[in-house]
Amino acid sequence: AQKVTQVQTEISVVEKEDVTLDCVYETRDTTYYLFWYKQPPSGELVFLIRRNSFDEQNEISGRYSWNFQKSTSSFNFTITASQVVDSAVYFCALSDKLYTGTASKLTFGTGTRLQVTL
Amino acid sequence: GAVVSQHPSWVICKSGTSVKIECRSLDFQATTMFWYRQFPKQSLMLMATSNEGSKATYEQGVEKDKFLINHASLTLSTLTVTSAHPEDSSFYICSAIYQLEAFFGQGTRLTVV
């Protein structure tokens, strides 16, 4: 069975601080996909990144960066120089295959609520 | 990216009534859509997979007769909460697949009083 654990339920930081959101996953599959989604107060889920199990390169996109470590089954997300607009709930998710017709479901972590204050 | 529209955004209904929630893919066709449920400050739990032209696939523990799913066209899936009770109050969110990515609707907050 697949499982995603986000131990940090809530994090509060002051604007411009860096913050790292942790994600640990469990799966028996050798091929799998990891995701991060942002859920602002309005409720919709915003896709941030997808990473497959064969690509352990870290990725940076603006102020966002992701650290994928297969050895520790972790896929952590760092926001550099946080801003108030980053305040949201962030979900890490896992899937055993991409959506190719026989669609696969996403297993979500419990989410980390990030509060960025001035 | 693709747009998934969910309607209504919020609804309040009386206990015992039924509520229909619509999920539309606005600029693409979706043979498969997913319905999730999210309790306050909790994660999203998949309820069912909606397949166009066939029966939905429900996750274990989800009552098929209570949560009716109809995927009548390639752009529309509906979730009907029948005989709603206060414990059905939750945030329901759908997603559709486009070019190997899942796009989510804005969600529907259901409150049963």
mmCIF file of C-alpha atoms in Angstrom, chain A residues 10 35 37 39 41-47 50 89 91 98-101 103-106 108-111 113, chain B residues 31-32 34 36 38 41-46 49 59 91 93 95 97 99-107 109:
data_model
loop_
_atom_site.group_PDB
_atom_site.id
_atom_site.type_symbol
_atom_site.label_atom_id
_atom_site.label_comp_id
_atom_site.label_asym_id
_atom_site.label_seq_id
_atom_site.Cartn_x
_atom_site.Cartn_y
_atom_site.Cartn_z
ATOM 1 C CA GLU A 10 1.410 23.804 10.662
ATOM 2 C CA PHE A 35 3.716 15.564 -6.605
ATOM 3 C CA TYR A 37 0.115 20.735 -4.697
ATOM 4 C CA GLN A 39 -4.247 24.666 -1.743
ATOM 5 C CA PRO A 41 -7.802 29.454 1.120
ATOM 6 C CA SER A 42 -10.062 29.499 -1.929
ATOM 7 C CA GLY A 43 -9.852 25.708 -2.006
ATOM 8 C CA GLU A 44 -8.637 24.728 -5.437
ATOM 9 C CA LEU A 45 -5.552 22.600 -5.773
ATOM 10 C CA VAL A 46 -2.706 24.109 -7.726
ATOM 11 C CA PHE A 47 -0.167 21.777 -9.268
ATOM 12 C CA ARG A 50 5.756 16.184 -10.576
ATOM 13 C CA VAL A 89 -1.876 24.268 2.671
ATOM 14 C CA PHE A 91 0.068 18.613 -0.084
ATOM 15 C CA LEU A 98 0.879 8.581 -14.773
ATOM 16 C CA TYR A 99 -2.563 9.135 -16.146
ATOM 17 C CA THR A 100 -2.527 7.216 -19.377
ATOM 18 C CA GLY A 101 -6.108 6.189 -19.830
ATOM 19 C CA ALA A 103 -5.850 6.426 -14.702
ATOM 20 C CA SER A 104 -4.231 6.061 -11.362
ATOM 21 C CA LYS A 105 -5.314 7.713 -8.163
ATOM 22 C CA LEU A 106 -3.256 10.058 -6.073
ATOM 23 C CA PHE A 108 -2.200 12.494 -0.557
ATOM 24 C CA GLY A 109 -0.385 13.354 2.621
ATOM 25 C CA THR A 110 -2.264 15.152 5.355
ATOM 26 C CA GLY A 111 -0.904 18.510 4.270
ATOM 27 C CA ARG A 113 -0.461 24.554 6.599
ATOM 28 C CA THR B 31 -12.911 10.249 -20.099
ATOM 29 C CA THR B 32 -11.964 9.926 -16.468
ATOM 30 C CA PHE B 34 -12.007 11.741 -9.879
ATOM 31 C CA TYR B 36 -12.302 13.531 -3.588
ATOM 32 C CA GLN B 38 -11.720 16.594 2.302
ATOM 33 C CA LYS B 41 -7.771 20.309 8.159
ATOM 34 C CA GLN B 42 -7.430 16.838 6.720
ATOM 35 C CA SER B 43 -6.160 15.309 3.548
ATOM 36 C CA LEU B 44 -8.022 14.582 0.365
ATOM 37 C CA MET B 45 -9.463 11.115 0.190
ATOM 38 C CA LEU B 46 -10.438 9.610 -3.131
ATOM 39 C CA THR B 49 -13.302 7.291 -10.220
ATOM 40 C CA GLU B 59 -13.136 3.278 -3.149
ATOM 41 C CA PHE B 91 -15.387 19.816 0.974
ATOM 42 C CA ILE B 93 -13.330 18.358 -5.065
ATOM 43 C CA SER B 95 -10.213 16.408 -10.873
ATOM 44 C CA ILE B 97 -6.788 14.422 -16.448
ATOM 45 C CA GLN B 99 -1.969 15.605 -20.880
ATOM 46 C CA LEU B 100 -0.925 13.341 -18.039
ATOM 47 C CA GLU B 101 -1.652 15.903 -15.365
ATOM 48 C CA ALA B 102 -4.510 16.089 -12.901
ATOM 49 C CA PHE B 103 -6.333 19.409 -12.850
ATOM 50 C CA PHE B 104 -8.635 20.150 -9.969
ATOM 51 C CA GLY B 105 -11.862 22.033 -9.693
ATOM 52 C CA GLN B 106 -12.251 24.758 -7.106
ATOM 53 C CA GLY B 107 -14.192 22.479 -4.827
ATOM 54 C CA ARG B 109 -18.236 23.116 0.352
#
